[in-house]
XYZ file of C-alpha atoms in Angstrom:
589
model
C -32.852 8.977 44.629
C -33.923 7.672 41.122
C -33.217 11.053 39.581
C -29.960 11.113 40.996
C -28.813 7.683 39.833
C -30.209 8.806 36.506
C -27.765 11.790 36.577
C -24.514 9.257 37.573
C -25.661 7.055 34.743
C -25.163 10.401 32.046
C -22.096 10.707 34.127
C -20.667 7.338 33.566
C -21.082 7.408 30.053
C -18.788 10.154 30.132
C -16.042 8.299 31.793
C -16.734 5.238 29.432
C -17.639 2.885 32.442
C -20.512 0.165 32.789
C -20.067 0.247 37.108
C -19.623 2.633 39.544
C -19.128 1.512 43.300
C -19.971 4.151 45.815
C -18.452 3.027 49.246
C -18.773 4.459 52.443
C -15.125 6.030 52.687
C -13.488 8.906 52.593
C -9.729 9.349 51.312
C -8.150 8.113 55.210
C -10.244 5.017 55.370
C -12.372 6.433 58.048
C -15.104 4.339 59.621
C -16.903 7.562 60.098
C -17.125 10.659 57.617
C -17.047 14.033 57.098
C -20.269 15.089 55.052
C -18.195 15.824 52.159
C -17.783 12.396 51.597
C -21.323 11.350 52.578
C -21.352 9.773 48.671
C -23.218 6.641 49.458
C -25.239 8.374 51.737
C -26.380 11.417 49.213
C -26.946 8.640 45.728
C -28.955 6.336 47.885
C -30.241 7.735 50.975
C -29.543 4.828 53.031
C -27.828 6.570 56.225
C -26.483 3.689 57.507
C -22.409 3.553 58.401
C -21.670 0.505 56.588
C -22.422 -0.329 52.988
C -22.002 -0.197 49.373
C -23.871 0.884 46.588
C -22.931 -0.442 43.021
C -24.988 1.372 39.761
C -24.812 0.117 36.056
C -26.625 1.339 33.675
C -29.805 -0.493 33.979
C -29.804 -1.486 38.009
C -28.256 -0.796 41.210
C -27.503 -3.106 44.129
C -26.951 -1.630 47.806
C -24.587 -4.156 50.539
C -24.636 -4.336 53.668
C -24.144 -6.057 56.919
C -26.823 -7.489 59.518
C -26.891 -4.557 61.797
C -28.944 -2.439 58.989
C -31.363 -5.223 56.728
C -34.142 -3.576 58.402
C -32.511 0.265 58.258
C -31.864 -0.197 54.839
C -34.892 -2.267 53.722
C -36.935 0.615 54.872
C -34.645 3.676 54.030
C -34.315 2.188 50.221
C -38.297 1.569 49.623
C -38.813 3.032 46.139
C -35.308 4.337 45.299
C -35.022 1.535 42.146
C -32.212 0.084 44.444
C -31.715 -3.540 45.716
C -31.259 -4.446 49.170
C -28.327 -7.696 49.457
C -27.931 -8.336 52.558
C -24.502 -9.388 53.023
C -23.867 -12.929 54.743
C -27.267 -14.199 53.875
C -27.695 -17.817 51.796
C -28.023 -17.134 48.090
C -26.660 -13.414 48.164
C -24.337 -12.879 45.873
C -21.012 -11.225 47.175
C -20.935 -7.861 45.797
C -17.990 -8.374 43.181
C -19.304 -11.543 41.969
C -22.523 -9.556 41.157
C -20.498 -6.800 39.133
C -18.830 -9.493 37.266
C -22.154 -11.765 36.593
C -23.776 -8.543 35.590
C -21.125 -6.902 33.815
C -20.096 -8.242 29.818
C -17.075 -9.466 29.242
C -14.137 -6.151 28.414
C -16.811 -3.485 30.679
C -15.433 -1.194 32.888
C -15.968 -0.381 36.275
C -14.853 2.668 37.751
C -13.776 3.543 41.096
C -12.967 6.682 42.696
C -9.302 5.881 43.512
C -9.097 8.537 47.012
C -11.774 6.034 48.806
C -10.650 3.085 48.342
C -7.105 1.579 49.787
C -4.789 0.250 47.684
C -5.138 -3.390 48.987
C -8.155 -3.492 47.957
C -7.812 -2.105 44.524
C -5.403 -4.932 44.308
C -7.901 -7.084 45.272
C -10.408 -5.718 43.399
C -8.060 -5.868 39.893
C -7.204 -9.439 40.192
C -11.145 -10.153 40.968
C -12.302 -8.276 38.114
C -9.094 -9.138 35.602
C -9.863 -12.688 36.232
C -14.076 -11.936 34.348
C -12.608 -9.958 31.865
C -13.299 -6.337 33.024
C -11.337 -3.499 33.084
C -10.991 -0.886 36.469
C -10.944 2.570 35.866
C -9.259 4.594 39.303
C -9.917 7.861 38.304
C -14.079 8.115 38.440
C -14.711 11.159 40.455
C -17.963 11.336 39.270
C -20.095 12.686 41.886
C -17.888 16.033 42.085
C -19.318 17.877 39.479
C -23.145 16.285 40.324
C -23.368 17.317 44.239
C -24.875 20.768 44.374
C -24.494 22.112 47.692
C -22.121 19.485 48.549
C -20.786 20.272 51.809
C -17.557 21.772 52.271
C -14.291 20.023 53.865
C -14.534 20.759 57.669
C -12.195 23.468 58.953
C -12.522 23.501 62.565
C -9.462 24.322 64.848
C -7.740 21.642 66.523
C -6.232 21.346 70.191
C -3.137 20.223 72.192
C -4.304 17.009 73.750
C -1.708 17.813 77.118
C 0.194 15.253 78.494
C -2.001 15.192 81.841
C -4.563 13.352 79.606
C -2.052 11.138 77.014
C -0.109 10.464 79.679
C 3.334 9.923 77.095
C 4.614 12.971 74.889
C 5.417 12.852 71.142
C 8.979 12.608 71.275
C 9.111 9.732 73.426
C 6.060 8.173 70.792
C 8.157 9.110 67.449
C 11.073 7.522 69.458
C 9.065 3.939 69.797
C 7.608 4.076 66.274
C 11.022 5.211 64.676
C 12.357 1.982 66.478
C 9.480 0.052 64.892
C 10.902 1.529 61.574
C 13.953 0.219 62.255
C 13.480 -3.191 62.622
C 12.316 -3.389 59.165
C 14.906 -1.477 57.896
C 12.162 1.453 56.807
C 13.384 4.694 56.358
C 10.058 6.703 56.451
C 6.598 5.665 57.233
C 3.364 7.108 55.319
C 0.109 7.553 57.748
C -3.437 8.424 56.847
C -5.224 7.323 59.611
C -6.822 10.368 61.221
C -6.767 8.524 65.170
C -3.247 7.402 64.301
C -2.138 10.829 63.278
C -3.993 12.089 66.238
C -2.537 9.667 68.798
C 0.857 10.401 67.546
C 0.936 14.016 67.552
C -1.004 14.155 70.535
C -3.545 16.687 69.067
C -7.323 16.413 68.846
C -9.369 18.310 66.779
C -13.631 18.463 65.326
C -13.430 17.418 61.483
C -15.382 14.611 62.234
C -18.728 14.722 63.898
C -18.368 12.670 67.602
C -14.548 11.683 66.648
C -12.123 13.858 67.732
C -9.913 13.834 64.914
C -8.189 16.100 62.213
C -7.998 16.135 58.387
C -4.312 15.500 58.175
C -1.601 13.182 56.823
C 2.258 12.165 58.694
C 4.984 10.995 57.406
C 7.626 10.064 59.939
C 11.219 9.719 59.086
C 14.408 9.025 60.933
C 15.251 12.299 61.773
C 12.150 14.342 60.707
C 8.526 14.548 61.202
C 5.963 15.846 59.485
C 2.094 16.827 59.906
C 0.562 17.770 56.563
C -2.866 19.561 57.547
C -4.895 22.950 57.053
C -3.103 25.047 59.206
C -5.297 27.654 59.891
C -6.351 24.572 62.202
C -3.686 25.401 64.355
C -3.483 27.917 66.770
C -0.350 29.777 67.131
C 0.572 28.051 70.356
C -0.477 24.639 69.061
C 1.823 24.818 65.852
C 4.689 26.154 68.048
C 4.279 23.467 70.530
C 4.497 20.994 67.661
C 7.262 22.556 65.780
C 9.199 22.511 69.454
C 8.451 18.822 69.089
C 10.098 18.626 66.010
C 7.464 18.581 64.127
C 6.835 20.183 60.719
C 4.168 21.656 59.358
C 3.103 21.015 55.950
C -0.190 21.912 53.851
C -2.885 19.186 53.706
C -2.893 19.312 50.078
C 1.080 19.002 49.593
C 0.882 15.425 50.738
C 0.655 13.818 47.348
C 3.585 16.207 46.013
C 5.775 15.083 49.305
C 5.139 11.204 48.347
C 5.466 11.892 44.202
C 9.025 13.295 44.960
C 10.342 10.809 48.082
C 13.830 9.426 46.319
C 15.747 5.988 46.406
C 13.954 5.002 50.036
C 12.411 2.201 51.753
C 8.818 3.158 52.701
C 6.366 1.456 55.265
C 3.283 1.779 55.009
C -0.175 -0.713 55.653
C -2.240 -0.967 52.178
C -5.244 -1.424 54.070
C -5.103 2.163 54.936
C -3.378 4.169 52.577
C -5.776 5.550 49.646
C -4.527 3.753 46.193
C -4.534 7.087 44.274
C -1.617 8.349 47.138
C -0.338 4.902 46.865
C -0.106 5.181 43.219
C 2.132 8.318 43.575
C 5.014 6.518 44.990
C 7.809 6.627 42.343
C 9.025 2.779 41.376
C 12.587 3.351 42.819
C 11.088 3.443 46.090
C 10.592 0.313 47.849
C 7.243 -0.120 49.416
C 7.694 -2.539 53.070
C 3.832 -2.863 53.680
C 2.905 -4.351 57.247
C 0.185 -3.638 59.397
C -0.575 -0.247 61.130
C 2.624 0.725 63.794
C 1.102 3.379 65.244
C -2.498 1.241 66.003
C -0.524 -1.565 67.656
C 0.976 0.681 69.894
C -1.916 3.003 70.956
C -4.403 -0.002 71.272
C -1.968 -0.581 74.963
C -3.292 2.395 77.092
C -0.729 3.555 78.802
C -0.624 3.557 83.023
C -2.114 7.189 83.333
C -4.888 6.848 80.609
C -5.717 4.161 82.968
C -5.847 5.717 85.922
C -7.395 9.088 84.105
C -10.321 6.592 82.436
C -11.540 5.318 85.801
C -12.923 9.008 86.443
C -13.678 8.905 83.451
C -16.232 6.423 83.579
C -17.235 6.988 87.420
C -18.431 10.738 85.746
C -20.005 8.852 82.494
C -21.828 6.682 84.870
C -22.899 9.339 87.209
C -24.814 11.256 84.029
C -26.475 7.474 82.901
C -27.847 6.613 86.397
C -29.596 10.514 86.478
C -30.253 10.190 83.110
C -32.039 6.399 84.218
C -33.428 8.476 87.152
C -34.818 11.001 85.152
C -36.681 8.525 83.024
C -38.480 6.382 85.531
C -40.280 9.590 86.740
C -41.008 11.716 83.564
C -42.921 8.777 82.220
C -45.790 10.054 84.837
C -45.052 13.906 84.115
C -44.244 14.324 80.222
C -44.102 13.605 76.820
C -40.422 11.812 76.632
C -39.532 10.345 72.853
C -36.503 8.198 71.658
C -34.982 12.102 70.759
C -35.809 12.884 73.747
C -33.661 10.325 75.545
C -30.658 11.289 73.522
C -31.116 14.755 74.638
C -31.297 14.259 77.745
C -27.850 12.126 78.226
C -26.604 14.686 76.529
C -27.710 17.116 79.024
C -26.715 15.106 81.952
C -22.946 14.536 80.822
C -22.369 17.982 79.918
C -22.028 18.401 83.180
C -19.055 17.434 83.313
C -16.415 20.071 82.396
C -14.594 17.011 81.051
C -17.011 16.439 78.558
C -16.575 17.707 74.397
C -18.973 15.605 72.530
C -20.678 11.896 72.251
C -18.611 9.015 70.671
C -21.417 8.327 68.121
C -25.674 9.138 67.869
C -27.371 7.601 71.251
C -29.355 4.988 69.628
C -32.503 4.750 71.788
C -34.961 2.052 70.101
C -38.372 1.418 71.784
C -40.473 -1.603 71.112
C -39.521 -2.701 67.573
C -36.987 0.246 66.716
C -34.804 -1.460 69.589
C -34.490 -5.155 67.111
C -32.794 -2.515 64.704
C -28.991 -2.763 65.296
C -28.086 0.772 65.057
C -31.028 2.838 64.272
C -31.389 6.438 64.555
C -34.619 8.317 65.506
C -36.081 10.991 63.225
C -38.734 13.291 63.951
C -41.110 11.449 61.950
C -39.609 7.859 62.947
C -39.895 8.675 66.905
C -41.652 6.816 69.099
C -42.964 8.392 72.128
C -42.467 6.118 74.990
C -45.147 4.681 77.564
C -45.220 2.526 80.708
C -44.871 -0.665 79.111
C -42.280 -2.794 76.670
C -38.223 -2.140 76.114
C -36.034 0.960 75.594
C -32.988 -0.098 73.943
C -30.364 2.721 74.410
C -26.329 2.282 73.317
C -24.607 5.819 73.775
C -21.273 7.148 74.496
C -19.318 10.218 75.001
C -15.718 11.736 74.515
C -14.156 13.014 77.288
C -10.843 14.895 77.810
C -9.657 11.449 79.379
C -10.994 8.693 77.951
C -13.932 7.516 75.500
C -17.085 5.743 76.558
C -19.884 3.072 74.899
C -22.360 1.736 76.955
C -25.768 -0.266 76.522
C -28.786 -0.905 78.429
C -31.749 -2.293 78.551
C -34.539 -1.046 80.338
C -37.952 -2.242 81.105
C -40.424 0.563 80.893
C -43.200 -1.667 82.532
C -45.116 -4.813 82.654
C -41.960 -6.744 81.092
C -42.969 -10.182 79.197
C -42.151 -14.051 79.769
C -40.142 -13.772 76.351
C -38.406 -10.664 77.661
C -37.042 -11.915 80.544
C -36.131 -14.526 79.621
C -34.416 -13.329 76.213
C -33.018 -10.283 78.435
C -31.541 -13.112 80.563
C -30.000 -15.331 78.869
C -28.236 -12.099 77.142
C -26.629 -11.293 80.638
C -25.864 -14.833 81.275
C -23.419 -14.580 78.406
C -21.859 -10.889 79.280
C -21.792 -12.541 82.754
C -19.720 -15.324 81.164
C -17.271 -13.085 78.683
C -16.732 -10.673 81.964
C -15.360 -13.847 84.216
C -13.290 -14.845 81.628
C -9.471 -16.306 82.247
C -7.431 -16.945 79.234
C -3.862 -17.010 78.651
C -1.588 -14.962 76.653
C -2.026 -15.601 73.043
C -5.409 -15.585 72.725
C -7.641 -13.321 70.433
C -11.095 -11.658 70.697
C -12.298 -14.620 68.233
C -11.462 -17.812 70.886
C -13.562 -15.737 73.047
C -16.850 -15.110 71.253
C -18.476 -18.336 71.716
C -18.388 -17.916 75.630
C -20.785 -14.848 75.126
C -22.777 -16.494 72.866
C -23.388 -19.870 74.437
C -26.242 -19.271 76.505
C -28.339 -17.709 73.927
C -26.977 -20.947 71.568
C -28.582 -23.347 73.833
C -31.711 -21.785 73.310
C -31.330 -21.546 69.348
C -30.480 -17.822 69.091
C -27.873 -15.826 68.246
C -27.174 -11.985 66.665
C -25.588 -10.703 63.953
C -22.966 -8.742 65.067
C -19.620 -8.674 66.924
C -19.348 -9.351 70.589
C -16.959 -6.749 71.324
C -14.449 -3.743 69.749
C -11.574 -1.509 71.134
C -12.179 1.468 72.630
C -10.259 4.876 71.880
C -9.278 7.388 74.446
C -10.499 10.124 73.268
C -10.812 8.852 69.824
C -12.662 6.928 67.920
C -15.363 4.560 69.802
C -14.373 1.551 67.734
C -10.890 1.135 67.811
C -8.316 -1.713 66.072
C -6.990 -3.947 65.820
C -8.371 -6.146 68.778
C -12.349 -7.239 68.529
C -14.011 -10.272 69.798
C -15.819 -11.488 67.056
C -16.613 -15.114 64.921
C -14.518 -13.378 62.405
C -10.994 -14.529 62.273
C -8.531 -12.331 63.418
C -4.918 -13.390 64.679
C -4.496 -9.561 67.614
C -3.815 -11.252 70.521
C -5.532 -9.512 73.840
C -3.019 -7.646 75.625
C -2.180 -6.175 79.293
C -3.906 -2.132 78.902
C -6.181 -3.219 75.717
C -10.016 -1.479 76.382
C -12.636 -3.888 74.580
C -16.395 -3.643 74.743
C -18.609 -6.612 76.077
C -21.705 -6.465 74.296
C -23.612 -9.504 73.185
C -27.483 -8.863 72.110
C -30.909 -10.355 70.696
C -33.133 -8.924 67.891
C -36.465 -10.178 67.578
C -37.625 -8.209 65.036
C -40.881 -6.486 64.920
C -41.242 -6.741 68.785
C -37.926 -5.865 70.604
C -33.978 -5.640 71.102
C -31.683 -6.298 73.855
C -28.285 -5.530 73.990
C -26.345 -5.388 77.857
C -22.361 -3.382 77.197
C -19.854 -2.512 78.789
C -16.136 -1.614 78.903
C -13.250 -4.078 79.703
C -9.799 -3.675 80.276
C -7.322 -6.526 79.562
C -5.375 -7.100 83.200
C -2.917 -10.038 84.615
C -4.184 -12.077 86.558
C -1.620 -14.216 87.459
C 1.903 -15.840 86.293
C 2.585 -19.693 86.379
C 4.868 -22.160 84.741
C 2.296 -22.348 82.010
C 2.932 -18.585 81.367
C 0.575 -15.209 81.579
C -3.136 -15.458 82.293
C -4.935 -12.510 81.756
C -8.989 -11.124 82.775
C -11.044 -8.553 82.017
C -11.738 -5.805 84.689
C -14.963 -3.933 84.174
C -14.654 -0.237 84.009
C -18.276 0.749 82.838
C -20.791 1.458 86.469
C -24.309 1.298 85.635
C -27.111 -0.107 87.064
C -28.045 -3.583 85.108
C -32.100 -3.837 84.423
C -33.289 -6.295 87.743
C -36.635 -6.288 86.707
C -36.187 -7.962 83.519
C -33.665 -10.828 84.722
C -35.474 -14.152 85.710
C -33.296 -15.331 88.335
C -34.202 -18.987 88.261
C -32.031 -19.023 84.601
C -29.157 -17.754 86.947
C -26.890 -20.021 88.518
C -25.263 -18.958 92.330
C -21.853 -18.016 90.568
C -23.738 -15.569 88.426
C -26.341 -14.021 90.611
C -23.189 -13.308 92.855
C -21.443 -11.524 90.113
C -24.377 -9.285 89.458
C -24.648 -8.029 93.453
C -20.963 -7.412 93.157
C -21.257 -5.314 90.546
C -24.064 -3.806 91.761
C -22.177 -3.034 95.045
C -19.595 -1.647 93.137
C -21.660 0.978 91.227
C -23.159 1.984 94.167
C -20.212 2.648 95.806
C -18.505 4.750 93.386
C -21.751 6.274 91.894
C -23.500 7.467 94.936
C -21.478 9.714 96.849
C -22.291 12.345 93.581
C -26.181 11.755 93.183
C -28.684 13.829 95.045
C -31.028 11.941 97.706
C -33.413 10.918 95.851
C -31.441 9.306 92.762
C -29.346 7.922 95.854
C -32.387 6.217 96.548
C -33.467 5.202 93.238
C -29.782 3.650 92.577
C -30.207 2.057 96.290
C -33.347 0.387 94.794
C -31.791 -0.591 91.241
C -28.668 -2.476 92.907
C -30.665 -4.133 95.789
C -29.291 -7.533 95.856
C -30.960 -10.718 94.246
């Protein structure tokens, strides 16, 4: 890693800039990249999916959030590159360390494609304010990756409307009157699950989401898709084209904006890539709101619904074998944390529904489980025995619908602290699943309720409580979350939102319980809409680690109905003897 920042430094002199920021991003904002754009990753090693790295020419700082201090504390040792972890007392936000570092008139150079142009703004009034100059143009690391991998070109697919359950005309029809309220006269999109959702096409660019390289721009009587065709198959392209669609080169997109004339133009800064931004002409006039299209695809509609309960009745059939598998091949095998991902793998490709998981299974044993999202190597593996926690949080994408679920699981001889810790973890998914609120409320009024039980006893974790789901897109989906963080998306009727509060004590263990909610009425009074969650995820919870005198009658009642309800719908597809394992692992408390 050292000789590599030592090349970017000869590199920056080039461009004439004292700073380089490396994000994790790729030119749609994506959460999760092609390897192309694995530029973070490749300069600092740290393979986490969140962070910055920021070189000068004498240090370099790497930021990130809680999920990955110990990740990234371990996959930085001896690199010459600082750990901040992000949110912690006394470390410095990221920008106010470029501009304490930096002497007044430096530069610091971005590479304009991965960053949006709200934060660019952002970024310019932060860094005009200390004096130093921003430079858009640093593509540094092109010429400096050898054997840089190159843009994905796999084909994409029709996603039929037995799955989406609405076609693109009728979706162009509801975004074009979105357009229209704001007097817009086209809209610019980048985002690769809005494009998707849209267009009602899938595709394999990016590894677990189900996505294509692309761009749209959508105007009042036209439609376009600006990818790679050789992508398409014939009967895909004429399918869209029959839509109304046209077809356009991935690379034309920036020649398409350049030359739009006299025009009002929405688009959401938070998405669109500042150097595409940049190549809107002045006599256009920019209307920038938040995402249309992820407002309306965040509302499943009725037959995504009614497709996703299979769905996850065939996702939880593969995680109570999978479960079923594990209890008896500790006495018969070898079985590591890879070995656990395999294995799911395995079960749900079963399924003829089934294309790929919705991220890497994280399976942490022991100590790897208190590490938020880690990922097992062959060299970091544990092999698993009789005793302590398996923490595993996997997922997979199915034709009709995407899934993310956690558990738990006791591999023996569970402790005091476990139970108890486990415990007092379900107590508050327990609490966030019962849940009544009215309409107008966001994912942040609700975070607390998930958190209070593990408050009481002076513990907490550092992560969100819950995000949206795709359907058959990405696994973390906008805008709704439940989370401290502010956020003003109120929870509506069809929204999918994970439930998945957790504890981390490092060096010993992690617990996290998760599943799947959909946003339902409940009920109608003069007071207005009251909505609940209904649980969609059916898996076995861990019994053996849940000391029932924390639980109160309310809760342990909640727990046997679910139980009864995962039995019911998971059992008529096991064989007899997982039928009797699942028998056991729902017995009622």
């Amino acid at each position: 890693m050292s000789e590599k920042l030592e090349i970017l430094r000869t590199e920056m002199k080039k461009y004439g800039v004292d700073a380089y920021i490396a994000p994790t991003s790729d030119p749609h904002q994506s959460e999760y990249l092609p390897e192309h754009w694995k530029i973070r990753e490749w300069l600092s090693g740290f393979t986490g999916s969140a962070g910055n790295l920021v070189v000068t020419s004498k240090s370099a700082g790497l930021w990130t959030d809680g999920r990955y201090f110990i990740q990234a504390e371990r996959e930085l040792e001896g690199s010459g590159i600082e750990l901040f972890r992000s949110g912690e007392p006394r470390v410095p936000a990221m920008f106010d360390w470029i501009a304490e570092t930096l002497e007044n008139g430096s530069t610091l150079g971005i590479d304009g494609r991965l960053f949006s142009a709200k934060q660019v703004a952002g970024i310019s009034r932060k860094m005009n304010g200390r004096g130093i100059k921003l430079k858009l143009d640093c593509e540094l690391v092109d010429g400096l990756w050898t054997g840089r991998p190159e843009l994905p070109s796999r084909k994409a697919f029709i996603h039929s409307l037995e799955y989406s359950g609405e076609s693109r005309e009728s979706k162009l029809e509801r975004v074009r009157g979105e357009m229209a309220k704001v007097g817009a006269d086209t809209y610019i999109i980048s985002s690769l699950d809005d494009i998707a959702w849209l267009y009602n096409i899938r595709g394999r660019d990016i590894e677990c989401n189900p996505v294509v390289l692309s761009y749209a721009s959508v105007e009042r009587e036209n439609a376009l898709l600006f990818v790679d065709s050789s992508k398409l198959e014939e009967d895909a392209r004429l399918e869209l084209e029959d839509s109304g669609v046209e077809i356009r080169d991935y690379q034309d997109i920036e020649h398409y904006v350049s030359s739009l004339g006299d025009s009002k133009v929405y688009l959401d800064s938070s998405k669109l890539n500042s150097r595409i931004y940049n190549f809107i002409p002045e006599c256009v006039r920019k209307l920038e709101g938040d995402d249309i299209v992820e407002r309306l695809k965040a509302v499943k509609n009725p037959v995504q619904l009614k497709n996703y309960k299979d769905c996850q009745e065939r996702d939880g059939v593969a995680m109570v074998k999978f479960l079923c598998w594990l209890e008896g091949a500790l006495y018969e095998e070898r079985v590591t944390e890879i070995n656990v991902a395999e294995k799911i793998e395995e079960y749900r490709r079963m399924s003829g529904f089934y294309i790929e998981p919705s991220f890497e299974t994280i399976a942490g044993y022991k100590d790897h489980g208190a590490i938020v999202h880690y990922k097992a190597t062959e060299d970091s593996a544990y092999e698993l025995k009789r005793e302590g926690l398996l923490l595993v949080d996997t997922g997979g994408q199915y034709l009709d619908g995407t899934t993310d679920i956690t558990r738990t699981i006791s591999l023996g001889n569970p402790t005091a602290d476990e139970k108890r810790d486990y415990t007092l973890v379900l107590k508050g998914h327990i609490a966030l699943s019962e849940a009544v609120f009215p309409h107008g409320t966001t994912g942040s009024k609700l975070d607390s309720i998930a958190r209070l039980p593990l408050w009481k006893d002076g513990k907490d974790y550092r992560h969100g409580t819950g995000h949206g789901v795709g359907y058959l897109l990405s696994v973390h989906e906008g805008p709704q979350r439940i989370s401290p963080l502010h956020n003003e998306v109120v929870l509506e009727e069809g929204m999918l939102i994970t439930n998945e509060p957790g504890y981390y004590k490092e060096g010993h263990y992690g617990i996290r319980i998760e599943n799947i909610l959909a946003v339902k009425l409940e009920r109608e009074t003069e007071y207005g809409k009251y909505f609940r969650f209904k649980v969609m995820t059916h898996c076995p919870l861990e019994l053996d680690l849940v000391e029932t005198s924390l639980l109160d009658g309310k809760e342990r009642s909640w727990i046997n109905h679910y139980h009864r309800e995962v039995y019911r719908k998971i059992s008529p597809y096991l064989e007899d003897g997982e039928r009797f394992w699942l028998r056991r692992k729902t017995r009622e408390i």
